[in-house]
Amino acid sequence: MIKTIKMDGRDVSFNASLSWAFVYKDQFGSDPLKVVMPALISIYDGSDGGKVEFNAKTLERASEHIDLVSFLQILWALAKNADKEIPEPEEWYGKFDTFPMDDVLREIAPMLAKSCISLKNFQALTSAGHKKAVKKPTSKASLQAV
């Protein structure tokens, strides 16, 4: 799943195929799912068939579960997964005068969630309302691309 977003006058691609997790772990040394899952779960409130209304309340809920630097690290790993030529995070982010995180989150969160959560759990998460946790898969068959 690749999404291209126009930011600061340039097209930036983000690839949410699960290989982004390896890019993240190689660069930052930790498990990205421990960072991303609580934030993803917090933003889905089940309204509008899984489409999230991004507003101050939604972003506030997400920020309770992920700090800014962790969020930026995830975005960098998704971008690096799409384009192996992008530089180290600090250098890459330094090239942007503006970085519309609310717009990026609106575009990236659904594809990121779909790459990390089984279809069944994603549908339950987006239709049953805000939940504290997603059930762990009970079999290898329920793990997508892990």
XYZ file of N, CA and C in Angstrom:
438
model
N 0.840 -1.177 0.000
C 0.000 0.000 0.000
C 0.886 1.241 0.000
N 0.872 1.942 -1.086
C 1.665 3.165 -1.197
C 0.717 4.344 -1.366
N 0.998 5.398 -0.622
C 0.201 6.618 -0.691
C 1.171 7.768 -0.902
N 0.854 8.615 -1.872
C 1.681 9.787 -2.132
C 0.908 11.015 -1.690
N 1.565 11.841 -0.896
C 0.946 13.041 -0.330
C 1.802 14.240 -0.723
N 1.158 15.313 -1.161
C 1.884 16.541 -1.489
C 2.114 17.303 -0.184
N 3.403 17.511 0.108
C 3.780 18.227 1.326
C 4.873 19.227 0.986
N 4.661 20.438 1.403
C 5.660 21.489 1.201
C 6.083 21.587 -0.267
N 5.109 21.412 -1.168
C 5.355 21.557 -2.591
C 5.973 20.355 -3.279
N 6.103 19.236 -2.591
C 6.682 18.044 -3.221
C 5.855 16.816 -2.892
N 5.944 15.828 -3.753
C 5.256 14.565 -3.531
C 6.108 13.679 -2.639
N 5.502 13.166 -1.570
C 6.187 12.257 -0.656
C 5.379 10.974 -0.613
N 6.042 9.851 -0.874
C 5.374 8.549 -0.862
C 5.629 7.843 0.458
N 4.589 7.143 0.922
C 4.650 6.348 2.138
C 4.194 4.942 1.771
N 4.978 3.947 2.155
C 4.657 2.560 1.857
C 4.369 1.842 3.169
N 3.118 1.379 3.319
C 2.699 0.727 4.560
C 2.747 -0.788 4.479
N 3.415 -1.351 3.451
C 3.602 -2.794 3.495
C 4.377 -3.077 4.775
N 4.136 -4.194 5.391
C 4.660 -4.441 6.729
C 6.184 -4.407 6.813
N 6.852 -4.356 5.686
C 8.313 -4.246 5.727
C 8.766 -2.930 6.367
N 7.863 -1.950 6.487
C 8.220 -0.709 7.169
C 8.656 -0.994 8.608
N 8.115 -2.061 9.213
C 8.466 -2.400 10.597
C 9.950 -2.766 10.707
N 10.486 -3.434 9.689
C 11.907 -3.768 9.689
C 12.752 -2.511 9.525
N 12.309 -1.611 8.659
C 13.013 -0.337 8.469
C 13.059 0.416 9.802
N 11.915 0.470 10.471
C 11.817 1.162 11.762
C 12.752 0.523 12.787
N 12.658 -0.792 12.936
C 13.469 -1.483 13.947
C 14.960 -1.345 13.649
N 15.352 -1.443 12.383
C 16.757 -1.275 12.018
C 17.263 0.122 12.377
N 16.438 1.130 12.174
C 16.860 2.511 12.413
C 16.780 2.897 13.897
N 15.692 2.509 14.567
C 15.436 3.026 15.906
C 15.583 1.986 17.021
N 15.743 0.714 16.658
C 16.056 -0.318 17.632
C 14.934 -0.794 18.522
N 13.693 -0.500 18.167
C 12.586 -0.974 18.992
C 11.443 -1.478 18.119
N 10.513 -2.152 18.756
C 9.368 -2.732 18.057
C 8.337 -1.642 17.763
N 8.098 -1.339 16.497
C 7.180 -0.251 16.168
C 5.724 -0.542 16.522
N 5.330 -1.798 16.556
C 3.927 -2.093 16.858
C 3.561 -1.730 18.288
N 4.530 -1.777 19.194
C 4.273 -1.361 20.578
C 4.007 0.131 20.649
N 4.502 0.863 19.678
C 4.307 2.309 19.624
C 3.025 2.653 18.871
N 2.823 2.029 17.717
C 1.747 2.442 16.819
C 0.368 1.900 17.223
N 0.300 0.687 17.757
C -1.011 0.094 18.017
C -1.867 0.886 19.010
N -1.345 1.303 20.169
C -2.201 2.086 21.070
C -2.735 3.367 20.426
N -1.916 4.028 19.623
C -2.361 5.254 18.965
C -3.424 4.963 17.916
N -3.223 3.908 17.122
C -4.215 3.562 16.105
C -5.552 3.201 16.743
N -5.499 2.413 17.775
C -6.731 1.995 18.451
C -7.459 3.210 19.018
N -6.706 4.177 19.524
C -7.335 5.343 20.146
C -8.066 6.244 19.155
N -7.633 6.261 17.886
C -8.251 7.201 16.953
C -9.493 6.647 16.270
N -9.660 5.337 16.255
C -10.841 4.759 15.617
C -11.981 4.694 16.612
N -13.017 5.459 16.366
C -14.153 5.467 17.273
C -15.376 4.778 16.674
N -15.210 4.174 15.505
C -16.294 3.407 14.899
C -17.291 4.226 14.095
N -17.110 5.512 14.003
C -18.060 6.327 13.260
C -17.811 6.224 11.767
N -18.845 6.390 10.986
C -18.761 6.490 9.530
C -18.064 5.296 8.877
N -18.366 4.096 9.353
C -17.870 2.887 8.707
C -16.362 2.764 8.655
N -15.686 3.251 9.672
C -14.241 3.104 9.719
C -13.479 4.314 9.238
N -14.172 5.290 8.658
C -13.501 6.526 8.277
C -13.428 7.408 9.515
N -12.274 7.907 9.778
C -12.062 8.684 10.983
C -12.247 10.163 10.682
N -12.997 10.832 11.520
C -13.133 12.276 11.436
C -11.952 12.873 12.199
N -10.997 13.451 11.481
C -9.827 14.001 12.140
C -10.110 15.437 12.541
N -10.088 15.641 13.814
C -10.309 16.955 14.381
C -9.443 17.054 15.634
N -9.568 18.127 16.365
C -8.732 18.322 17.554
C -8.915 17.192 18.558
N -10.144 16.702 18.708
C -10.416 15.634 19.675
C -9.728 14.332 19.270
N -9.801 13.984 17.996
C -9.162 12.772 17.500
C -7.652 12.844 17.689
N -7.066 13.966 17.303
C -5.625 14.128 17.432
C -5.188 14.135 18.897
N -6.024 14.695 19.760
C -5.713 14.685 21.186
C -5.700 13.260 21.726
N -6.689 12.451 21.312
C -6.728 11.049 21.743
C -5.471 10.316 21.291
N -5.082 10.518 20.052
C -3.886 9.845 19.540
C -2.640 10.311 20.283
N -2.546 11.601 20.568
C -1.348 12.131 21.229
C -1.207 11.644 22.661
N -2.282 11.120 23.236
C -2.190 10.525 24.573
C -1.463 9.189 24.523
N -1.324 8.614 23.321
C -0.750 7.277 23.175
C 0.552 7.242 22.384
N 0.922 8.360 21.790
C 2.175 8.388 21.024
C 2.750 9.799 21.087
N 4.034 9.871 21.340
C 4.668 11.181 21.389
C 5.072 11.615 19.977
N 5.363 12.873 19.837
C 5.662 13.456 18.528
C 6.846 12.772 17.845
N 7.912 12.547 18.570
C 9.098 11.956 17.959
C 8.805 10.539 17.472
N 8.081 9.754 18.261
C 7.727 8.398 17.829
C 6.874 8.436 16.567
N 5.942 9.362 16.507
C 5.099 9.523 15.325
C 5.959 9.881 14.112
N 6.888 10.797 14.290
C 7.767 11.188 13.193
C 8.668 10.033 12.765
N 9.095 9.214 13.708
C 9.912 8.045 13.370
C 9.122 7.055 12.515
N 7.857 6.847 12.857
C 7.009 5.948 12.066
C 6.827 6.493 10.658
N 6.552 7.778 10.547
C 6.378 8.381 9.221
C 7.659 8.257 8.400
N 8.806 8.486 9.029
C 10.069 8.349 8.314
C 10.247 6.911 7.811
N 9.947 5.921 8.667
C 10.097 4.515 8.260
C 9.165 4.181 7.099
N 7.957 4.714 7.107
C 7.020 4.495 5.996
C 7.543 5.145 4.716
N 8.108 6.339 4.839
C 8.662 7.026 3.669
C 9.916 6.313 3.163
N 10.762 5.872 4.077
C 11.983 5.152 3.696
C 11.624 3.828 3.038
N 10.536 3.207 3.486
C 10.062 1.964 2.891
C 9.612 2.193 1.440
N 9.154 3.406 1.145
C 8.725 3.748 -0.214
C 9.893 4.214 -1.084
N 10.891 4.830 -0.454
C 12.012 5.408 -1.205
C 13.296 5.190 -0.416
N 14.064 4.197 -0.805
C 15.294 3.827 -0.083
C 16.348 4.935 -0.117
N 16.163 5.937 -0.966
C 17.150 7.011 -1.110
C 16.955 8.163 -0.131
N 15.885 8.187 0.646
C 15.726 9.317 1.564
C 16.804 9.250 2.639
N 17.254 10.415 3.110
C 18.343 10.446 4.091
C 17.876 10.104 5.517
N 18.809 10.171 6.434
C 18.526 9.933 7.852
C 17.390 10.862 8.307
N 16.663 10.478 9.362
C 15.467 11.234 9.761
C 15.685 12.734 9.969
N 16.692 13.113 10.733
C 16.887 14.538 11.022
C 17.149 15.339 9.745
N 17.934 14.768 8.854
C 18.223 15.444 7.587
C 16.966 15.516 6.721
N 16.214 14.415 6.649
C 15.007 14.384 5.831
C 13.984 15.394 6.325
N 13.707 15.390 7.626
C 12.734 16.346 8.163
C 13.219 17.782 8.028
N 14.535 17.995 8.058
C 15.088 19.339 7.902
C 14.846 19.939 6.529
N 14.486 19.105 5.564
C 14.226 19.594 4.208
C 12.827 20.186 4.049
N 11.972 20.024 5.057
C 10.595 20.533 4.988
C 10.477 21.826 5.784
N 9.893 22.849 5.158
C 9.567 24.074 5.895
C 8.259 23.884 6.659
N 7.336 23.140 6.059
C 6.073 22.816 6.724
C 5.844 21.319 6.601
N 5.185 20.754 7.604
C 4.893 19.320 7.612
C 3.510 19.151 8.224
N 2.467 19.070 7.388
C 1.082 19.050 7.877
C 0.704 17.693 8.506
N 1.090 17.491 9.762
C 0.891 16.192 10.397
C -0.570 15.764 10.450
N -1.482 16.712 10.608
C -2.895 16.332 10.638
C -3.333 15.747 9.295
N -2.899 16.344 8.200
C -3.230 15.813 6.874
C -2.561 14.467 6.631
N -1.306 14.355 7.063
C -0.572 13.107 6.883
C -1.233 11.996 7.691
N -1.578 12.275 8.929
C -2.222 11.274 9.778
C -3.545 10.810 9.174
N -4.308 11.740 8.639
C -5.597 11.410 8.017
C -5.409 10.409 6.865
N -4.345 10.569 6.117
C -4.079 9.707 4.968
C -3.390 8.396 5.351
N -2.490 8.465 6.305
C -1.636 7.328 6.627
C -2.271 6.353 7.612
N -3.010 6.849 8.593
C -3.541 5.977 9.653
C -4.343 4.796 9.121
N -5.279 4.986 8.182
C -6.040 3.818 7.706
C -5.175 2.768 7.023
N -4.243 3.182 6.187
C -3.422 2.181 5.508
C -2.438 1.529 6.469
N -1.968 2.267 7.448
C -1.089 1.701 8.456
C -1.843 0.669 9.297
N -3.052 1.000 9.690
C -3.859 0.062 10.472
C -4.139 -1.211 9.682
N -4.482 -1.065 8.413
C -4.771 -2.237 7.585
C -3.544 -3.129 7.407
N -2.361 -2.545 7.448
C -1.160 -3.371 7.284
C -0.776 -4.089 8.570
N -1.288 -3.632 9.703
C -0.881 -4.179 11.004
C -1.928 -5.053 11.681
N -3.163 -4.957 11.260
C -4.261 -5.632 11.950
C -4.966 -6.544 10.960
N -5.368 -7.730 11.405
C -6.110 -8.625 10.520
C -7.375 -7.930 10.044
N -7.860 -8.315 8.885
C -9.059 -7.698 8.322
C -10.224 -7.797 9.299
N -10.402 -8.960 9.904
C -11.499 -9.158 10.859
C -11.385 -8.174 12.021
N -10.202 -8.054 12.614
C -10.034 -7.140 13.739
C -10.106 -5.687 13.305
N -9.628 -5.373 12.097
C -9.731 -4.006 11.606
C -11.193 -3.610 11.442
N -11.981 -4.505 10.866
C -13.408 -4.222 10.693
C -14.102 -4.071 12.042
N -13.750 -4.921 12.998
C -14.346 -4.814 14.328
C -13.941 -3.507 14.988
N -12.692 -3.139 14.835
C -12.186 -1.912 15.428
C -12.882 -0.691 14.851
N -13.093 -0.683 13.552
C -13.665 0.496 12.913
C -15.182 0.535 12.961
N -15.822 -0.559 13.341
C -17.282 -0.543 13.370
C -17.883 -0.674 14.757
N -17.137 -1.152 15.725
C -17.714 -1.413 17.037
C -17.463 -0.306 18.040
N -16.850 0.758 17.619
C -16.604 1.849 18.549
C -15.208 1.807 19.120
N -14.896 2.804 19.891
C -13.581 2.938 20.509
C -13.339 1.770 21.455
N -12.177 1.118 21.289
C -11.826 -0.008 22.135
C -10.473 0.245 22.762
N -10.237 -0.407 23.869
C -8.958 -0.272 24.561
C -7.891 -1.169 23.955
N -8.297 -2.310 23.389
C -7.301 -3.246 22.853
C -7.917 -4.078 21.754
N -7.056 -4.610 20.907
C -7.469 -5.531 19.862
C -7.095 -6.918 20.337
N -8.000 -7.902 20.150
C -7.704 -9.270 20.542
C -6.470 -9.757 19.811
N -5.647 -10.514 20.525
C -4.486 -11.115 19.886
C -4.959 -12.260 19.017
N -4.345 -12.457 17.867
C -4.726 -13.567 17.001
C -4.531 -14.895 17.714
N -5.417 -15.849 17.415
C -5.322 -17.142 18.068
C -4.637 -18.173 17.200
N -4.405 -17.865 15.944
C -3.729 -18.819 15.079
C -2.822 -18.078 14.110
N -1.896 -18.817 13.536
C -1.005 -18.214 12.550
C -1.778 -17.725 11.342
N -2.890 -18.370 11.015
C -3.675 -17.975 9.857
C -4.226 -16.576 9.994
N -4.423 -16.104 11.219
C -4.990 -14.775 11.390
C -3.939 -13.678 11.359
N -2.689 -14.058 11.272
C -1.627 -13.065 11.141
C -1.427 -12.734 9.662
N -1.581 -11.479 9.314
C -1.378 -11.076 7.933
C 0.049 -10.598 7.761
N 0.782 -11.211 6.905
C 2.116 -10.739 6.502
C 3.088 -10.563 7.660
N 2.887 -11.260 8.770
C 3.840 -11.160 9.870
C 4.815 -12.295 9.792
